[in-house]
Coordinates of C-alpha atoms (C1' of nucleotides) in Angstrom, one line a residue:
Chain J
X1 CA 41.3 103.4 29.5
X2 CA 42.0 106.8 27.7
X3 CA 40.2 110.0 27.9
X4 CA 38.1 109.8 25.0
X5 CA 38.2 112.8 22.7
X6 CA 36.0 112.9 19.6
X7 CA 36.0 109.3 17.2
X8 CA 37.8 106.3 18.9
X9 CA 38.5 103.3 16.9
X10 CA 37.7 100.6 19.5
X11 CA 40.1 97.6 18.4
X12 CA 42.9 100.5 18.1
X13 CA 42.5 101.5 21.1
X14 CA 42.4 97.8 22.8
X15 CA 45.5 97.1 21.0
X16 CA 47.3 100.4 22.4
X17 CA 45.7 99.4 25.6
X18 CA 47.5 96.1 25.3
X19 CA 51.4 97.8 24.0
X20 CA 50.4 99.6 27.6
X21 CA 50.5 96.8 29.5
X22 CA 53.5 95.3 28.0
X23 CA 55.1 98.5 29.3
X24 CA 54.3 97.7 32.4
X25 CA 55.0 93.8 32.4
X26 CA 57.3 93.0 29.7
X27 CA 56.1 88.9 29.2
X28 CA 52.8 88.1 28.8
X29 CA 50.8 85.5 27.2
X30 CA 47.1 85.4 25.4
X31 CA 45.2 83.9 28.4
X32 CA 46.9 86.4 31.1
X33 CA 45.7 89.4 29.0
X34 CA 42.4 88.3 28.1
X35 CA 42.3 88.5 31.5
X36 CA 43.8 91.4 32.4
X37 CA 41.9 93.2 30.0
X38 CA 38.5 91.6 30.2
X39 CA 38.6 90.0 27.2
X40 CA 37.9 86.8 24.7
X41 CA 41.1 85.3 24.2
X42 CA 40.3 85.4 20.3
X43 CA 39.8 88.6 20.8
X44 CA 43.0 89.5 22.2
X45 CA 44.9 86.9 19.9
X46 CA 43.5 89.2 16.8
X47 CA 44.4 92.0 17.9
X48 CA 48.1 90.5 19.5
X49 CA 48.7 88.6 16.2
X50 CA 48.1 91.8 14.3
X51 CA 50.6 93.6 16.6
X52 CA 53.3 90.9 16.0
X53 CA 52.6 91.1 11.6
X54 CA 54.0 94.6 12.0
X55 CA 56.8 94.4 14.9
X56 CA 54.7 95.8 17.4
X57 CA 55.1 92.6 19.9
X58 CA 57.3 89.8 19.3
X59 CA 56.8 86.0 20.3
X60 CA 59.5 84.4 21.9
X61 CA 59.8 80.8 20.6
X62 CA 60.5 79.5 23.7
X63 CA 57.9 79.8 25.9
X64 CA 55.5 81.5 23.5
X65 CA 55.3 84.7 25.5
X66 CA 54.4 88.5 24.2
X67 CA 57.0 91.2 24.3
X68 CA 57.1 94.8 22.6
X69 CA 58.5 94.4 18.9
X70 CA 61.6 96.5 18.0
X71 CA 59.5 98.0 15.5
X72 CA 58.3 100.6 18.7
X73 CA 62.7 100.6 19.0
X74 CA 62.9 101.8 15.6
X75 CA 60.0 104.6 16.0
X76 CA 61.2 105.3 19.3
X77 CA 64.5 106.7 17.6
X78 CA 62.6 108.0 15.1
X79 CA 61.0 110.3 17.9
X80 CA 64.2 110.9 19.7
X81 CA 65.6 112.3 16.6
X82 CA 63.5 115.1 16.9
X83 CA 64.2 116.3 20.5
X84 CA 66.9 117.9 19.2
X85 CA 66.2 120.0 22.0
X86 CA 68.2 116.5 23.5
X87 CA 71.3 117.1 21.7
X88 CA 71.0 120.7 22.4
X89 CA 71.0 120.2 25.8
X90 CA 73.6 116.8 26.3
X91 CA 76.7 118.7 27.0
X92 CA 75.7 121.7 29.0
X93 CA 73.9 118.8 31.1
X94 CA 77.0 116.7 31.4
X95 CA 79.3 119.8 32.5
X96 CA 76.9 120.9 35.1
X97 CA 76.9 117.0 36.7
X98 CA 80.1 116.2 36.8
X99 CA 80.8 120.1 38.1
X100 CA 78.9 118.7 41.3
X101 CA 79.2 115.0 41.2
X102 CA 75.3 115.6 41.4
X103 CA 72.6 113.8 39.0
X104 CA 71.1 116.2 36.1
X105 CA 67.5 114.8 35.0
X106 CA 66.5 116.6 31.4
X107 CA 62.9 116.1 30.9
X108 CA 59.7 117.8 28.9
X109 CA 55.8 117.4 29.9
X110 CA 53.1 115.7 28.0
X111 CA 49.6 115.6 28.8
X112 CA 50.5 117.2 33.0
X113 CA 53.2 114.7 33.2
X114 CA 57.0 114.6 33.0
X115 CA 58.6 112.8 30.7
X116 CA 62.3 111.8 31.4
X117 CA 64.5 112.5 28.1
X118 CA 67.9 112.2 29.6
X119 CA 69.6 111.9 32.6
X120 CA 73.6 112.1 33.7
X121 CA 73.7 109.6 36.5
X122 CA 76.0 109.3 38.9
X123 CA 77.3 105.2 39.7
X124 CA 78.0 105.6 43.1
X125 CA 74.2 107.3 43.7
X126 CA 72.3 106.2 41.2
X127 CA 68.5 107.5 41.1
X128 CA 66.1 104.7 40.3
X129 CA 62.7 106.2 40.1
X130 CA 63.8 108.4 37.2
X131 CA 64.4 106.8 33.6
X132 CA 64.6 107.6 30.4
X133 CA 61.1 107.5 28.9
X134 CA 59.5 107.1 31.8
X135 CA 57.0 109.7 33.4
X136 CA 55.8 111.1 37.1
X137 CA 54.1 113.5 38.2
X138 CA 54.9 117.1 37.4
X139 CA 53.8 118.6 40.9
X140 CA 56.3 116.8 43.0
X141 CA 59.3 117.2 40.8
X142 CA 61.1 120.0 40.3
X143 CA 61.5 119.8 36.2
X144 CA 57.2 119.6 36.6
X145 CA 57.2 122.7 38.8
X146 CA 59.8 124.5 36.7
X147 CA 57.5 123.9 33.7
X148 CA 54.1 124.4 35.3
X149 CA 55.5 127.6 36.4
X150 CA 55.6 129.2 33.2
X151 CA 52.8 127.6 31.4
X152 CA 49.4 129.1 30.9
X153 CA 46.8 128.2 34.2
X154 CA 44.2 126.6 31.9
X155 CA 47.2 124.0 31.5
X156 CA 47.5 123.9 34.8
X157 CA 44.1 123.5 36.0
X158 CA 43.3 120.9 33.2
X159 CA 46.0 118.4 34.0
X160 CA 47.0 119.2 37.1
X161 CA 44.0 120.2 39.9
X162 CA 41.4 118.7 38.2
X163 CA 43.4 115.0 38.2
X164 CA 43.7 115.4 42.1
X165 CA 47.6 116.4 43.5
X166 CA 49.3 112.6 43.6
X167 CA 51.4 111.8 47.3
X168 CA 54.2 110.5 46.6
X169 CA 55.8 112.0 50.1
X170 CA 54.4 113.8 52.8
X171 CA 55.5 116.9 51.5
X172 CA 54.3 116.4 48.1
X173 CA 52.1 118.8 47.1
X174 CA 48.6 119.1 48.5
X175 CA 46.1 121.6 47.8
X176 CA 45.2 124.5 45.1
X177 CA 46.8 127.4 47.2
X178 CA 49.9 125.3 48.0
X179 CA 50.3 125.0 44.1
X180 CA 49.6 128.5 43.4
X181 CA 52.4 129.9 46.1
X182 CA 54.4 127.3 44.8
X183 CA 54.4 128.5 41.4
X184 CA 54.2 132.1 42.3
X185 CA 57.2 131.6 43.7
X186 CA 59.5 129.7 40.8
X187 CA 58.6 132.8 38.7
X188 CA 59.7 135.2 41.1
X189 CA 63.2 132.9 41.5
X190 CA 63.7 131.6 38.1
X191 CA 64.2 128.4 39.6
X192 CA 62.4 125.8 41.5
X193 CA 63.0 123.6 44.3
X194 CA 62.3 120.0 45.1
X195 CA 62.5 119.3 49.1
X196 CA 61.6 115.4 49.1
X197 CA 58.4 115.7 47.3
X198 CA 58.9 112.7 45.1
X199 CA 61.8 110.9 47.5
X200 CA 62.7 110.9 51.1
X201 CA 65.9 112.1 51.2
X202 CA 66.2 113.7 47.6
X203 CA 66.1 117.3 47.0
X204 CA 66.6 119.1 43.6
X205 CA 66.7 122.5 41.8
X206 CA 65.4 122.9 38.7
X207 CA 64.8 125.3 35.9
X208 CA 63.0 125.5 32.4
X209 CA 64.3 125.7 28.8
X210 CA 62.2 127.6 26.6
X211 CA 61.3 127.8 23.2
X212 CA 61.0 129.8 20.1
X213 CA 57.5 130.9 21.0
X214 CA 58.6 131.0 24.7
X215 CA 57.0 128.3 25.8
X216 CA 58.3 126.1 28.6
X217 CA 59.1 122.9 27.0
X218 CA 61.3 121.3 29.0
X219 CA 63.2 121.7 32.5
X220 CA 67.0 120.5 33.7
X221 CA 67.5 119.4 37.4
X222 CA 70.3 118.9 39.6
X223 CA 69.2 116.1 42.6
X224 CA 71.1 115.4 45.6
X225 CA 70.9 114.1 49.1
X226 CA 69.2 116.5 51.4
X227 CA 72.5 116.6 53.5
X228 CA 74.4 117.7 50.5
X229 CA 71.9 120.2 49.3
X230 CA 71.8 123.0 51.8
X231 CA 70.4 126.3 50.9
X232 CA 73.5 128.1 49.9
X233 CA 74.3 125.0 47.8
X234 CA 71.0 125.1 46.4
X235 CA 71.6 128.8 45.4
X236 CA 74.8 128.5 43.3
X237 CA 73.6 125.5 42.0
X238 CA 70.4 127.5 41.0
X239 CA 72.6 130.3 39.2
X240 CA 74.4 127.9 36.9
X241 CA 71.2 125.9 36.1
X242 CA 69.6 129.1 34.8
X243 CA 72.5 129.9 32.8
X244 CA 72.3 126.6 31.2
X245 CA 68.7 126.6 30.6
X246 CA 68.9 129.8 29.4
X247 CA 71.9 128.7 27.1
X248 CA 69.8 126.4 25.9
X249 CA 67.2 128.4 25.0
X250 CA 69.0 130.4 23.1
X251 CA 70.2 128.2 21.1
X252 CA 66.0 126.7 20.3
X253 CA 65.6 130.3 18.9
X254 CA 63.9 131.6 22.5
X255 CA 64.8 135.5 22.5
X256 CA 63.6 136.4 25.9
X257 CA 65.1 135.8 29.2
X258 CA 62.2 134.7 31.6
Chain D
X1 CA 50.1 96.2 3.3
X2 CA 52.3 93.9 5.5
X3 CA 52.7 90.2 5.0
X4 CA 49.4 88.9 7.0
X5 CA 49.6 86.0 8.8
X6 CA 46.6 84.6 10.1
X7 CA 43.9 86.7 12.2
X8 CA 44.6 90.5 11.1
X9 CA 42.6 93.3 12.9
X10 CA 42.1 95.7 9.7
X11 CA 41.8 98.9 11.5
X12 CA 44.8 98.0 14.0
X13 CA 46.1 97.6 10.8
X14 CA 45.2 100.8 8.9
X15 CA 46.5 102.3 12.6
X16 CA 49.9 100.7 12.0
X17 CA 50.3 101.6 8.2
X18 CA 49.8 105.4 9.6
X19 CA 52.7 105.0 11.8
X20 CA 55.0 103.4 9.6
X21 CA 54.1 106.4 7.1
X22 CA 55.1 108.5 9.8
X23 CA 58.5 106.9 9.7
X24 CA 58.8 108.3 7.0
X25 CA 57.4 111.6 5.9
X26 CA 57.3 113.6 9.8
X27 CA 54.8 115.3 9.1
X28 CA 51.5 115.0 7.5
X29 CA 47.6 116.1 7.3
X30 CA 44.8 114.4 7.1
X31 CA 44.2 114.6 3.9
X32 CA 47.6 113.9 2.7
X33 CA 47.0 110.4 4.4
X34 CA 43.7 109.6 3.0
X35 CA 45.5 110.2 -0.6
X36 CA 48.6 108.2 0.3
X37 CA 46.5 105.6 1.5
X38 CA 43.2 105.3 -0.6
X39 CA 41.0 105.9 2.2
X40 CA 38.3 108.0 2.7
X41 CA 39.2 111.1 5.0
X42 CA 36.4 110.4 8.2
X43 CA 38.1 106.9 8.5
X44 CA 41.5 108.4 8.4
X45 CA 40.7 110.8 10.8
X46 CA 39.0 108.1 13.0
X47 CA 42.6 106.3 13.5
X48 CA 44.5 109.1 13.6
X49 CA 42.1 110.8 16.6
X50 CA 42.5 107.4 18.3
X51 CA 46.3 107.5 18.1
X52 CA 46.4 110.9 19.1
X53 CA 44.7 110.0 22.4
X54 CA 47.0 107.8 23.1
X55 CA 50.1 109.8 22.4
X56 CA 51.3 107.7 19.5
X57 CA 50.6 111.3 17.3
X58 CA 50.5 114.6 18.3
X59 CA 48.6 117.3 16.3
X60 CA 51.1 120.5 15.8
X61 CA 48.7 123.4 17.4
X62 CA 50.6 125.9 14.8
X63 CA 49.8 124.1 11.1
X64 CA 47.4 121.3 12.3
X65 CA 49.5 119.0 11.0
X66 CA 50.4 115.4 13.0
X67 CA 53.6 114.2 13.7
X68 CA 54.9 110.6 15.5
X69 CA 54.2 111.4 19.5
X70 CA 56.6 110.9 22.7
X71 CA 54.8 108.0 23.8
X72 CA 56.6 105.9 21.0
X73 CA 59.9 107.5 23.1
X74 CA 58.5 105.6 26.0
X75 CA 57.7 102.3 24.3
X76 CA 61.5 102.4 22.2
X77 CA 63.1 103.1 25.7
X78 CA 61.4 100.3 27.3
X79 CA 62.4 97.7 24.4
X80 CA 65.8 99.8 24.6
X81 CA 66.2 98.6 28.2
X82 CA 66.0 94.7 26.7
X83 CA 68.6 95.0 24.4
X84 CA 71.2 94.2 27.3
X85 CA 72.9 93.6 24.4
X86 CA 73.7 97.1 23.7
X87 CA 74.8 97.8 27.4
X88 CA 77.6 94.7 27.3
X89 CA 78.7 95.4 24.2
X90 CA 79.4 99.2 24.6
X91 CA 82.9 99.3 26.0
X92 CA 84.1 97.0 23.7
X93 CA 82.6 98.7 20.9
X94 CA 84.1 102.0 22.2
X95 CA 87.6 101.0 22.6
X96 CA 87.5 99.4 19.6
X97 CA 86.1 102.0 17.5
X98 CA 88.6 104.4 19.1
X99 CA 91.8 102.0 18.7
X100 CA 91.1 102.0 15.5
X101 CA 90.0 106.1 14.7
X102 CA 86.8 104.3 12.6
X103 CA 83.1 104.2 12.3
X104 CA 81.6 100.8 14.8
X105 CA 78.3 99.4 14.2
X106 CA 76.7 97.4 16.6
X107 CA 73.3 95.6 14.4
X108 CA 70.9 93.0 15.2
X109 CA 68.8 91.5 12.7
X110 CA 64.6 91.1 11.9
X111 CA 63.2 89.5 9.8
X112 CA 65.9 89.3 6.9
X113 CA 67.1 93.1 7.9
X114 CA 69.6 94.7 9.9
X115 CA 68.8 96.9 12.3
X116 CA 71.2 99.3 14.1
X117 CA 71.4 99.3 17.3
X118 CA 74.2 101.4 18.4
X119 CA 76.9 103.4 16.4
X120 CA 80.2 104.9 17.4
X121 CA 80.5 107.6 15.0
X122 CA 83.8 109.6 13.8
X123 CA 83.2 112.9 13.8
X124 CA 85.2 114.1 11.5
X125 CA 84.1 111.0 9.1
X126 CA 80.1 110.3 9.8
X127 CA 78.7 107.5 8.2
X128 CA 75.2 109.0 7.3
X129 CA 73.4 105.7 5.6
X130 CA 73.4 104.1 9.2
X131 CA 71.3 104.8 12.0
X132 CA 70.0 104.0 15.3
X133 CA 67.3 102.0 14.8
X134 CA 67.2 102.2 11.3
X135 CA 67.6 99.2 8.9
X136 CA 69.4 98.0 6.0
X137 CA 69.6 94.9 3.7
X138 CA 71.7 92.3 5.3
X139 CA 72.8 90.6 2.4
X140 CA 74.3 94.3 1.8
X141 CA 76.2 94.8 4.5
X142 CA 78.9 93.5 7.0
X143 CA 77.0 92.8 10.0
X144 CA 74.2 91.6 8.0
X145 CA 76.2 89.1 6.2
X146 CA 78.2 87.9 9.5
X147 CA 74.7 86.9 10.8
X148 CA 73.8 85.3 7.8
X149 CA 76.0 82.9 8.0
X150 CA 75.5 81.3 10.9
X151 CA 71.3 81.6 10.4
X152 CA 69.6 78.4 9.2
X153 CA 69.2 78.5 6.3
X154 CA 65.3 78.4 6.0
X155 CA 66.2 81.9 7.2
X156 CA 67.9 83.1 4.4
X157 CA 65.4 81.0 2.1
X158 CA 62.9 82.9 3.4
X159 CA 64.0 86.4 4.1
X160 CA 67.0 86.8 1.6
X161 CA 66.3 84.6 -1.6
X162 CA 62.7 84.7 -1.8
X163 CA 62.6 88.5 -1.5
X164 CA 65.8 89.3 -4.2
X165 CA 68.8 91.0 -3.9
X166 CA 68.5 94.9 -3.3
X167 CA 71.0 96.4 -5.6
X168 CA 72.7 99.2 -3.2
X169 CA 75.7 99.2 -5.7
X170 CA 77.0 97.5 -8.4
X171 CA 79.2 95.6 -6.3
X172 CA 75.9 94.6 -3.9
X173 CA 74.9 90.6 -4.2
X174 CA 73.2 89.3 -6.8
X175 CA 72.3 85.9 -7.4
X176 CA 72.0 82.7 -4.7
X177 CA 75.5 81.2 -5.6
X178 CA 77.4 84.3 -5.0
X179 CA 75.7 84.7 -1.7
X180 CA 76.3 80.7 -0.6
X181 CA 80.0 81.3 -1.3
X182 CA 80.2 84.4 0.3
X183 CA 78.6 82.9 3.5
X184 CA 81.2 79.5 3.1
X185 CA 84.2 82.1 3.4
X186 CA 83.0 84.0 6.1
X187 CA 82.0 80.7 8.5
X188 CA 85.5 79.8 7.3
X189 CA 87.0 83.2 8.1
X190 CA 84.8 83.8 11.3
X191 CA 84.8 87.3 9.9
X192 CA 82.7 89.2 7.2
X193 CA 83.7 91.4 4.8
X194 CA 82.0 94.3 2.9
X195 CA 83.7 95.8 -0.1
X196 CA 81.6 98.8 -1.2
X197 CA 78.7 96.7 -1.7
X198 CA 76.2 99.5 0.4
X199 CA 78.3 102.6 -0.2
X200 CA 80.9 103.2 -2.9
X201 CA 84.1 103.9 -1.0
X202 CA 83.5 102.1 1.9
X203 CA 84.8 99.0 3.8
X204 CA 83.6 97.4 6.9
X205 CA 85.0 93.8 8.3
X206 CA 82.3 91.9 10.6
X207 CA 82.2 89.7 13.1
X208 CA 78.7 88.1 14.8
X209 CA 77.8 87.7 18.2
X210 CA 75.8 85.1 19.9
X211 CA 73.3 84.1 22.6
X212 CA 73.2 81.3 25.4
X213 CA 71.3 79.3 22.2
X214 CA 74.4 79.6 20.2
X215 CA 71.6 81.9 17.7
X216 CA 73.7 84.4 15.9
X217 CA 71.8 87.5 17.0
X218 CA 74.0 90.6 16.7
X219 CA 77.4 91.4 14.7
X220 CA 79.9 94.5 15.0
X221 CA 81.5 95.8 12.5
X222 CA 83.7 98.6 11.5
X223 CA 83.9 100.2 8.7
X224 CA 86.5 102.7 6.7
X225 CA 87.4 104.1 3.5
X226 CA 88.7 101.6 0.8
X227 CA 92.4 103.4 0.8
X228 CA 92.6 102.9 4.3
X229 CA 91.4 99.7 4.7
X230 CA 94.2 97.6 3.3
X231 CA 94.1 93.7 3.2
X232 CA 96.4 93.7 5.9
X233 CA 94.5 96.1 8.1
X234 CA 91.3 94.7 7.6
X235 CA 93.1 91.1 8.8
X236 CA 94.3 93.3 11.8
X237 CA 91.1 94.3 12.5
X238 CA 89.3 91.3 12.5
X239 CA 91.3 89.9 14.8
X240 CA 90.2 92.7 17.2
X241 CA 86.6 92.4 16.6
X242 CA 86.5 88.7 16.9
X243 CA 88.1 89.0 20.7
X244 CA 85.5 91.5 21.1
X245 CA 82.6 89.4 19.7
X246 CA 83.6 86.5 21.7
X247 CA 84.3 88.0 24.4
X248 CA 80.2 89.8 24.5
X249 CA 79.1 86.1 23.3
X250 CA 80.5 84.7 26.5
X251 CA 78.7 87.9 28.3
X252 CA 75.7 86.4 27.2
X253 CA 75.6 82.9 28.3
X254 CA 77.7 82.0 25.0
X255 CA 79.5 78.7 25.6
X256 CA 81.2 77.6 22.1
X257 CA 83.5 79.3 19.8
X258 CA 82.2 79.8 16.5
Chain O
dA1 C1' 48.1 57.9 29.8
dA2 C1' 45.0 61.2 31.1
dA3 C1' 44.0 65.6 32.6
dC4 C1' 45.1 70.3 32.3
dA5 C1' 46.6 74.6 30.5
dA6 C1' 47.8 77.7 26.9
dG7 C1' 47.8 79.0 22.2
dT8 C1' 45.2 79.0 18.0
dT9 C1' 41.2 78.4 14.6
dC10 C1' 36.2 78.7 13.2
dG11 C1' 31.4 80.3 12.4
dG12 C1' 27.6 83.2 13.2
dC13 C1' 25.7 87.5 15.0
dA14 C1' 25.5 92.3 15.7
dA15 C1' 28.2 96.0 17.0
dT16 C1' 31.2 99.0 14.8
dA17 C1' 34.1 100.9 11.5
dA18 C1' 34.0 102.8 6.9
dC19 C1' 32.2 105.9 3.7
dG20 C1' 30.2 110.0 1.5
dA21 C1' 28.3 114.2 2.3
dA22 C1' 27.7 118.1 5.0
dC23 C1' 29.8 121.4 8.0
dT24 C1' 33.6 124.6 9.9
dA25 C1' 37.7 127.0 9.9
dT26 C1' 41.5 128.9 7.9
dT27 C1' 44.0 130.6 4.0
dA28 C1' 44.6 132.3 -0.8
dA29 C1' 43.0 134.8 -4.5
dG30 C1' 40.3 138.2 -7.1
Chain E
dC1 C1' 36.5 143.0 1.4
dT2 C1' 34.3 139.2 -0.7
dT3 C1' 34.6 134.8 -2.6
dA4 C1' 36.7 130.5 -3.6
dA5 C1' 39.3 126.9 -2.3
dT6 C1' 41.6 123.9 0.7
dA7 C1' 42.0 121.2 4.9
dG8 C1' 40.1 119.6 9.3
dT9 C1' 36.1 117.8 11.6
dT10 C1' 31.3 115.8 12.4
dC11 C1' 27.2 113.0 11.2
dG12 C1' 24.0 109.3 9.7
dT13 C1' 23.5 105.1 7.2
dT14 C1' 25.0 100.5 5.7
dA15 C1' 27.2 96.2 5.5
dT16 C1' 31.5 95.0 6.7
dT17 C1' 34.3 93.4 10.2
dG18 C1' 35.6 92.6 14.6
dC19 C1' 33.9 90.1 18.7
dC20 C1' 32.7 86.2 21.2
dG21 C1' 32.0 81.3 22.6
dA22 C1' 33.1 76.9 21.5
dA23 C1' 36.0 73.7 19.4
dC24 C1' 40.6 72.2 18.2
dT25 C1' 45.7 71.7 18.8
dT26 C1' 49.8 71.4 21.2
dG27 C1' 52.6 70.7 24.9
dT28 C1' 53.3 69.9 29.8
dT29 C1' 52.4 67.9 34.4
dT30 C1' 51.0 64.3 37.4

DNA sequence: AAACAAGTTCGGCAATAACGAACTATTAAG
DNA sequence: CTTAATAGTTCGTTATTGCCGAACTTGTTT
């Protein structure tokens, strides 16, 4: 399932394989995975009864269906604790949403993808395919192009062009060159632009937050309709992003101003 | 390490114990693990290679050393997003917290212990014992003991008596008949009380909250100074929390009043 | 009441995880 | 600058342990 690096413990990697799935569908019982996963439902009940000893997964009663355990709540937090970069970032992230009515999306990368850490919706447009702990891809958003901007090609090249560009739109992101320009191009601005690579109809601007050994990681993002986002807006929306994110990196101990 | 019940996957096992150490102490080597855990460093690094490629750990590139990884974020939002609990219960937690200028708790309980689930904090008074997703004794606390009481009592057979009382202060719950009493008051009261029996110097009054199954499965609570929290306040306040409880019962497919 | 479906247990085989030792890499000390 | 020491990583062997198929249990549907 995983790129497999070095020693890999087979049964601890079926049973992440199995937390995985539970990500995906949130009730499942022995006979479905087994199945799913290819399987002998002993097998699976090992590993799921093992999962549900330490909090893992959790049965419900009722109709004897598999869910994730609050036990991954409590190490969840655990992690969340330690983006402080989160707290950090909250308020400067709140101002600059309700100074345009507009969405903010705070995420970091893992592994070539974005990871969502917080996000300032707003109710009457709410944004569905971003959530909190949930990923996409980093070249066809603009927190992924912000980042990928600044970090090293090897990066890059490892996560990103030799994984194939994903289509979400038809004006994601296609080839090599197209990245290259693209990127090119955030580092000359500062900033980065989203034009309905992810979502028809859904443009952002987005810029990265830099750390102590100025590395990019993490990027804020301002989303709007494409009617509402017009160049000029995109501009002075652009100026007070990077003064945020450069705020914020400031305050993570980043000395330099990209 | 954990209480095994039936089939248990020792390596998925082993995996786990890692994690929960993680919990812990945030960051750790190799061989600091193998020591903890009597094992031998290869197996050690076997397990924690494996949870590294899933993201469960991440390896620090500065000092080698591995800490808890983002994809444990992703997992503790997803259960996060099931706790709808949380979501119907925050207004009234909120406006209770800020009627009152104190500390709210918002807890569920596993397995014989509380674990927060929300806080409304007063800054210029933070509580520092409780946190999100954290736990605590219930027989300790206010929210613990609220559930308690409404719990079969197999539960608190099997959770509370058989495991003993933790001693958080002197003033903490000691023996079985003590507890049996305490529970008779609050079903009596529909309101728990805790008089400094986590934290010397600190008062909380609790009410719990329940499902469509009439299952006690959350409480509130809120909590104060002893010179501020008066026998008259604290009646005050429970009256409060108990509209509140009953009202996020109802919000839950609650029918009865406790 | 019987057939079915889903969860759970059992026993035997062989794959696999565990260990110790050897090998790097990095840091501290002489 | 050399050596020692510490920590991370790899390797090969062994028997432990996890895997599977089949049997058993429980509960639901027809």
């Amino acid at each position: 399932m995983a790129k497999s690096k070095g020693v890999i413990i087979q049964s601890v990697a079926r049973a992440m394989d199995i937390l995985e799935y539970f990500n995906k569908i949130k009730e499942m019982g022995i006979s479905e995975i087994s199945e799913c996963m290819g399987l002998s439902k002993s097998t699976v009940f090992g590993l799921v009864n093992t999962l549900v000893n330490y909090g893992y997964l959790e049965q419900d009663s009722e109709n004897k269906k598999y869910k994730l355990g609050i036990k991954l709540f409590e190490l969840g937090c655990t992690v969340e604790k330690r983006l402080d970069l989160r707290n950090e970032a909250r308020p400067f992230c709140e101002k600059i949403s309700k100074a345009y009515g507009q969405t903010v999306h705070l995420a970091t990368h893992y592994e070539g993808e974005v990871v969502y850490i917080d996000k300032f919706d707003m109710p009457d447009f709410p944004i569905s395919y971003s959530q909190v702990g949930k990923r996409a891809p980093m070249s066809c958003t603009g927190v992924g192009k912000a980042m990928l901007a600044y970090l090293p090609w090897e990066y890059v090249q490892r996560f990103i062009v030799s994984k194939g560009f994903p289509l979400k739109t038809e004006k994601s992101i296609k080839t090599v060159e197209e990245l290259k320009e693209c990127l090119f191009e955030i580092r000359r601005n500062g900033y980065a632009i989203d034009d309905e690579e992810i979502l028809i109809g859904l443009r952002c601007v987005a810029a990265p937050i830099f750390n102590h050994k100025n590395e990019p990681i993490a990027a804020i993002s301002l989303s709007g309709m494409v009617n509402k986002m017009t160049d000029d807006v995109i501009k002075e929306m652009a100026k007070d992003i990077i003064d945020c994110t450069r705020a914020i990196s400031n305050s993570l101990g980043c000395k330099k101003d990209n």
